[in-house]
Each structure stands twice: as C-alpha cells, then as structure tokens.
PDB file of C-alpha atoms and ligand atoms in Angstrom:
ATOM      1  CA  MET U   1       0.000   0.000   0.000  1.00 98.00           C
ATOM      2  CA  VAL U   2       1.205   3.495  -0.846  1.00 98.00           C
ATOM      3  CA  ILE U   3      -0.024   6.550   1.048  1.00 98.00           C
ATOM      4  CA  GLY U   4       0.699  10.028  -0.271  1.00 98.00           C
ATOM      5  CA  GLU U   5      -0.213  13.475   0.943  1.00 98.00           C
ATOM      6  CA  ALA U   6      -3.035  14.778  -1.247  1.00 98.00           C
ATOM      7  CA  PRO U   7      -4.119  14.900  -4.883  1.00 98.00           C
ATOM      8  CA  GLY U   8      -2.998  17.772  -7.100  1.00 97.00           C
ATOM      9  CA  ARG U   9      -4.547  19.314 -10.181  1.00 96.00           C
ATOM     10  CA  VAL U  10      -3.986  16.345 -12.527  1.00 97.00           C
ATOM     11  CA  GLU U  11      -5.141  13.809  -9.926  1.00 98.00           C
ATOM     12  CA  THR U  12      -8.301  15.867  -9.433  1.00 97.00           C
ATOM     13  CA  GLU U  13      -8.957  16.064 -13.179  1.00 97.00           C
ATOM     14  CA  GLN U  14      -8.372  12.335 -13.657  1.00 98.00           C
ATOM     15  CA  LYS U  15      -9.886  11.270 -10.304  1.00 98.00           C
ATOM     16  CA  ARG U  16      -6.871   9.045  -9.678  1.00 98.00           C
ATOM     17  CA  PRO U  17      -3.981   9.407  -7.231  1.00 98.00           C
ATOM     18  CA  PHE U  18      -0.355   9.739  -8.317  1.00 98.00           C
ATOM     19  CA  VAL U  19      -0.912  10.523 -11.988  1.00 98.00           C
ATOM     20  CA  GLY U  20       0.562  14.065 -12.092  1.00 98.00           C
ATOM     21  CA  ARG U  21       4.230  14.853 -12.710  1.00 97.00           C
ATOM     22  CA  ALA U  22       5.503  13.946  -9.238  1.00 98.00           C
ATOM     23  CA  GLY U  23       3.069  11.066  -8.840  1.00 98.00           C
ATOM     24  CA  SER U  24       3.948   9.369 -12.114  1.00 98.00           C
ATOM     25  CA  TYR U  25       7.642   9.868 -11.461  1.00 98.00           C
ATOM     26  CA  PHE U  26       7.205   8.043  -8.147  1.00 98.00           C
ATOM     27  CA  VAL U  27       4.971   5.286  -9.540  1.00 98.00           C
ATOM     28  CA  GLY U  28       7.441   4.721 -12.410  1.00 98.00           C
ATOM     29  CA  ILE U  29      10.252   4.002  -9.961  1.00 98.00           C
ATOM     30  CA  LEU U  30       7.955   1.989  -7.702  1.00 98.00           C
ATOM     31  CA  THR U  31       6.680  -0.349 -10.422  1.00 98.00           C
ATOM     32  CA  ASP U  32      10.184  -0.723 -11.955  1.00 98.00           C
ATOM     33  CA  VAL U  33      11.826  -1.677  -8.685  1.00 98.00           C
ATOM     34  CA  LEU U  34       9.001  -3.897  -7.448  1.00 98.00           C
ATOM     35  CA  GLU U  35       8.455  -5.359 -10.917  1.00 98.00           C
ATOM     36  CA  ARG U  36       4.733  -5.112 -10.324  1.00 97.00           C
ATOM     37  CA  LYS U  37       1.943  -3.449 -12.203  1.00 98.00           C
ATOM     38  CA  ARG U  38       0.447  -0.284 -10.752  1.00 98.00           C
ATOM     39  CA  GLU U  39      -2.933  -2.051 -10.496  1.00 98.00           C
ATOM     40  CA  SER U  40      -1.510  -4.578  -8.035  1.00 97.00           C
ATOM     41  CA  ILE U  41      -0.609  -1.811  -5.567  1.00 98.00           C
ATOM     42  CA  TYR U  42      -3.211   0.052  -3.513  1.00 98.00           C
ATOM     43  CA  ILE U  43      -2.392   3.767  -3.847  1.00 98.00           C
ATOM     44  CA  THR U  44      -4.142   6.475  -1.853  1.00 98.00           C
ATOM     45  CA  ASN U  45      -3.643   9.823  -0.113  1.00 98.00           C
ATOM     46  CA  VAL U  46      -4.197  11.048   3.431  1.00 98.00           C
ATOM     47  CA  VAL U  47      -6.228  14.037   2.240  1.00 98.00           C
ATOM     48  CA  LYS U  48      -8.731  13.175  -0.481  1.00 98.00           C
ATOM     49  CA  ILE U  49      -9.258  16.627  -1.979  1.00 97.00           C
ATOM     50  CA  TRP U  50      -6.831  18.992  -3.719  1.00 98.00           C
ATOM     51  CA  PRO U  51      -5.640  21.532  -1.131  1.00 97.00           C
ATOM     52  CA  ARG U  52      -5.518  24.667  -3.213  1.00 96.00           C
ATOM     53  CA  ILE U  53      -5.333  28.404  -3.052  1.00 95.00           C
ATOM     54  CA  GLN U  54      -8.277  29.987  -4.838  1.00 91.00           C
ATOM     55  CA  THR U  55      -6.628  31.533  -7.890  1.00 92.00           C
ATOM     56  CA  PRO U  56      -8.161  31.249 -11.390  1.00 89.00           C
ATOM     57  CA  ARG U  57      -6.303  27.953 -12.040  1.00 90.00           C
ATOM     58  CA  GLY U  58      -5.870  26.990  -8.403  1.00 89.00           C
ATOM     59  CA  ARG U  59      -2.449  26.669  -6.777  1.00 93.00           C
ATOM     60  CA  THR U  60      -1.416  23.747  -4.600  1.00 94.00           C
ATOM     61  CA  ARG U  61      -0.794  24.427  -0.900  1.00 96.00           C
ATOM     62  CA  PRO U  62       0.071  22.008   1.889  1.00 96.00           C
ATOM     63  CA  PRO U  63      -2.974  20.448   3.551  1.00 97.00           C
ATOM     64  CA  THR U  64      -3.952  21.868   6.925  1.00 97.00           C
ATOM     65  CA  LYS U  65      -3.977  19.816  10.140  1.00 97.00           C
ATOM     66  CA  ARG U  66      -7.784  20.063  10.135  1.00 98.00           C
ATOM     67  CA  GLU U  67      -7.959  18.591   6.652  1.00 98.00           C
ATOM     68  CA  GLU U  68      -5.608  15.777   7.629  1.00 98.00           C
ATOM     69  CA  GLU U  69      -7.607  15.002  10.743  1.00 98.00           C
ATOM     70  CA  PHE U  70     -10.897  15.139   8.864  1.00 98.00           C
ATOM     71  CA  PHE U  71      -9.796  12.377   6.475  1.00 98.00           C
ATOM     72  CA  LEU U  72      -7.970  10.192   9.000  1.00 98.00           C
ATOM     73  CA  PRO U  73     -10.955   7.911   9.784  1.00 98.00           C
ATOM     74  CA  LEU U  74     -11.294   7.187   6.067  1.00 98.00           C
ATOM     75  CA  LEU U  75      -7.604   6.351   5.797  1.00 98.00           C
ATOM     76  CA  ARG U  76      -7.869   4.026   8.799  1.00 97.00           C
ATOM     77  CA  GLU U  77     -10.810   2.309   7.157  1.00 98.00           C
ATOM     78  CA  GLU U  78      -8.857   1.854   3.927  1.00 98.00           C
ATOM     79  CA  ILE U  79      -5.949   0.318   5.836  1.00 98.00           C
ATOM     80  CA  GLY U  80      -8.385  -1.983   7.642  1.00 97.00           C
ATOM     81  CA  ILE U  81      -9.816  -3.195   4.345  1.00 98.00           C
ATOM     82  CA  VAL U  82      -6.517  -3.537   2.453  1.00 98.00           C
ATOM     83  CA  ARG U  83      -4.662  -5.042   5.444  1.00 97.00           C
ATOM     84  CA  PRO U  84      -1.240  -4.297   3.924  1.00 97.00           C
ATOM     85  CA  ARG U  85       1.946  -5.976   5.030  1.00 96.00           C
ATOM     86  CA  VAL U  86       3.901  -2.884   4.054  1.00 98.00           C
ATOM     87  CA  ILE U  87       2.924   0.756   3.754  1.00 98.00           C
ATOM     88  CA  ILE U  88       5.142   3.149   1.832  1.00 98.00           C
ATOM     89  CA  ALA U  89       4.543   6.533   3.450  1.00 98.00           C
ATOM     90  CA  VAL U  90       5.260   9.134   0.795  1.00 98.00           C
ATOM     91  CA  GLY U  91       6.370  12.267   2.603  1.00 98.00           C
ATOM     92  CA  ARG U  92       6.106  13.506   6.142  1.00 97.00           C
ATOM     93  CA  THR U  93       2.345  14.123   6.106  1.00 97.00           C
ATOM     94  CA  ALA U  94       1.593  10.489   5.287  1.00 98.00           C
ATOM     95  CA  PHE U  95       4.189   9.236   7.741  1.00 98.00           C
ATOM     96  CA  ASN U  96       2.929  11.338  10.635  1.00 97.00           C
ATOM     97  CA  ALA U  97      -0.673  10.401   9.890  1.00 97.00           C
ATOM     98  CA  LEU U  98       0.374   6.817  10.669  1.00 97.00           C
ATOM     99  CA  VAL U  99       2.803   7.491  13.518  1.00 96.00           C
ATOM    100  CA  PRO U 100       2.139  10.941  14.960  1.00 95.00           C
ATOM    101  CA  GLY U 101       5.124  12.647  16.493  1.00 94.00           C
ATOM    102  CA  LYS U 102       7.675  10.122  15.263  1.00 96.00           C
ATOM    103  CA  GLU U 103      10.753  11.486  13.509  1.00 97.00           C
ATOM    104  CA  PHE U 104      10.535  11.260   9.720  1.00 98.00           C
ATOM    105  CA  SER U 105      13.555   9.310   8.611  1.00 98.00           C
ATOM    106  CA  PRO U 106      13.333   8.290   4.933  1.00 98.00           C
ATOM    107  CA  GLY U 107      14.538   4.766   4.182  1.00 98.00           C
ATOM    108  CA  VAL U 108      14.271   3.549   7.776  1.00 98.00           C
ATOM    109  CA  TRP U 109      11.607   0.943   8.649  1.00 98.00           C
ATOM    110  CA  VAL U 110       9.116   1.723  11.388  1.00 98.00           C
ATOM    111  CA  GLU U 111       6.739  -0.875  12.795  1.00 95.00           C
ATOM    112  CA  GLY U 112       3.122   0.290  12.582  1.00 90.00           C
ATOM    113  CA  HIS U 113       0.434  -0.611  15.091  1.00 86.00           C
ATOM    114  CA  GLY U 114      -1.756  -2.600  12.724  1.00 87.00           C
ATOM    115  CA  GLY U 115       0.490  -5.522  11.742  1.00 91.00           C
ATOM    116  CA  TYR U 116       2.223  -3.617   8.956  1.00 97.00           C
ATOM    117  CA  SER U 117       5.675  -2.120   8.528  1.00 97.00           C
ATOM    118  CA  ILE U 118       6.083   1.441   7.334  1.00 98.00           C
ATOM    119  CA  MET U 119       8.771   2.550   4.905  1.00 98.00           C
ATOM    120  CA  PRO U 120       8.974   6.352   4.853  1.00 98.00           C
ATOM    121  CA  VAL U 121      10.308   8.000   1.691  1.00 98.00           C
ATOM    122  CA  TYR U 122      10.760  11.576   0.534  1.00 98.00           C
ATOM    123  CA  HIS U 123       7.842  13.104  -1.324  1.00 97.00           C
ATOM    124  CA  PRO U 124       8.570  12.964  -5.085  1.00 97.00           C
ATOM    125  CA  ALA U 125       7.792  16.674  -5.549  1.00 96.00           C
ATOM    126  CA  TYR U 126      10.568  17.387  -3.040  1.00 97.00           C
ATOM    127  CA  ILE U 127      12.989  15.103  -4.925  1.00 97.00           C
ATOM    128  CA  LEU U 128      12.134  16.744  -8.256  1.00 97.00           C
ATOM    129  CA  ARG U 129      12.674  20.214  -6.779  1.00 96.00           C
ATOM    130  CA  ARG U 130      16.176  19.417  -5.462  1.00 95.00           C
ATOM    131  CA  GLN U 131      17.982  19.658  -8.757  1.00 88.00           C
ATOM    132  CA  ARG U 132      21.486  19.333  -7.345  1.00 89.00           C
ATOM    133  CA  SER U 133      20.804  16.460  -4.976  1.00 96.00           C
ATOM    134  CA  MET U 134      18.122  14.820  -7.078  1.00 95.00           C
ATOM    135  CA  LYS U 135      20.279  11.850  -8.112  1.00 96.00           C
ATOM    136  CA  GLU U 136      21.224  11.143  -4.517  1.00 97.00           C
ATOM    137  CA  LEU U 137      17.625  11.401  -3.320  1.00 98.00           C
ATOM    138  CA  GLU U 138      16.423   9.220  -6.167  1.00 98.00           C
ATOM    139  CA  ASP U 139      19.045   6.581  -5.289  1.00 98.00           C
ATOM    140  CA  GLY U 140      17.732   6.686  -1.719  1.00 98.00           C
ATOM    141  CA  LEU U 141      14.182   6.179  -2.963  1.00 98.00           C
ATOM    142  CA  VAL U 142      15.255   3.207  -5.087  1.00 98.00           C
ATOM    143  CA  ARG U 143      17.080   1.658  -2.101  1.00 98.00           C
ATOM    144  CA  ALA U 144      14.008   2.111   0.105  1.00 98.00           C
ATOM    145  CA  ILE U 145      11.769   0.421  -2.459  1.00 98.00           C
ATOM    146  CA  GLU U 146      14.326  -2.382  -2.866  1.00 98.00           C
ATOM    147  CA  GLU U 147      13.996  -2.918   0.885  1.00 98.00           C
ATOM    148  CA  VAL U 148      10.230  -3.135   0.458  1.00 98.00           C
ATOM    149  CA  ARG U 149      10.666  -5.653  -2.326  1.00 98.00           C
ATOM    150  CA  ARG U 150      12.937  -7.807  -0.171  1.00 97.00           C
ATOM    151  CA  ARG U 151      10.418  -7.762   2.654  1.00 96.00           C
ATOM    152  CA  LEU U 152       7.518  -8.669   0.385  1.00 96.00           C
ATOM    153  CA  ASP U 153       9.556 -11.450  -1.273  1.00 95.00           C
ATOM    154  CA  HIS U 154      10.444 -12.888   2.135  1.00 91.00           C
ATOM    155  CA  ALA U 155       6.829 -12.735   3.255  1.00 88.00           C
ATOM    156  CA  ALA U 156       5.694 -14.458   0.049  1.00 88.00           C
ATOM    157  CA  LYS U 157       8.172 -17.268   0.728  1.00 88.00           C
ATOM    158  CA  GLY U 158       6.793 -17.560   4.250  1.00 81.00           C
ATOM    159  CA  CYS U 159      10.108 -16.567   5.902  1.00 65.00           C
TER     160      CYS U 159
HETATM  161  N1  LIG Q   1       0.288  12.513  -6.203  1.00 58.84           N
HETATM  162  C1  LIG Q   1      -0.616  12.216  -5.238  1.00 58.84           C
HETATM  163  O1  LIG Q   1      -1.755  11.847  -5.521  1.00 58.84           O
HETATM  164  N2  LIG Q   1      -0.218  12.325  -3.970  1.00 58.84           N
HETATM  165  C2  LIG Q   1       1.015  12.673  -3.597  1.00 58.84           C
HETATM  166  O2  LIG Q   1       1.309  12.723  -2.412  1.00 58.84           O
HETATM  167  C3  LIG Q   1       1.940  12.968  -4.618  1.00 58.84           C
HETATM  168  C4  LIG Q   1       1.549  12.890  -5.914  1.00 58.84           C
END
C-alpha cells in the first residue's frame, strides 16, 4: 500500500492518485523496482481533496492539520480493508498520519500498530525540486523500495 499526501490538479482532473508529474515519477520508480503493475498496488492519499489556493487555475498548498484530521478515519478504514503488510509513506504528512510525532527518517523501517511495517520516503515533488541532490535522493528512494521488495519477497516465501 502506498499513502501520499493529497491529490494535485492532474489527480483531481483524472480522479486518480499519483498521476501528475511527481506522482507518475514516483509510480514509475515503484513499479520498476518492485516489478509489479500499478494495479496490483493500492495507492491512496491522506487528504482526499486537492488543497488549493483559490486563484483562477488553483495553486497547490500544503494540507492543513484540520484537513488531515478530517480524512484520517477514512484512511484508517482503507488500511483496515486492504490489510497491507507494508505501507510506503510518501512524505512527512503520510508518515505522521500513521505514527504521529515520530521522527521522519526516509529509508528507515518503522513498525506500525496494525500488523504492517512502514517505509517512509521523501515526497517525489521534493525530490524533483532538489535539482542538485536529485540523483542522490532518487538513489535513496530506489534503495528504500528495494527494501520493500525484499520484505515482500520474504513474506511471500513464508520466511
Ligand atoms: N500525487 C498524489 O496523488 N499524492 C502525492 O502525495 C503525490 C503525488
């Protein structure tokens, strides 16, 4: 299961998470490293609406705490239905929705309270913005997803 922060403009237009520039960049790496199809991975966001500033085209802003809290019961329900073994928490908002107050440390496993492990990773929009350190951050993302793959492979073998 993948949990992101919130949909953006493209996600809102297409009514699908992770299909905009940052989202597809992330999903491309995810499906390459896991060697799985997008459809086999449950992808969602903490906040289900596009947090935007009211300009003619709308401009993305970070979600507020109130918005995050409003959607939390829905996220918990999704997790309860999907019952994932692993959750990739994309960005700090997703991570702290799962483990409030815990330090966000990308690439480092955290055990969740519902029988799943959490792998926090940097938000792809952040990676794409860091032109000079982008390669390094992308390598870190790949390593984190490789970790996820190892864990899922082990679980599938019943280890
Ligand atoms: N696309 C989404 O839907 N959510 C994110 O967090 C990032 C990109």
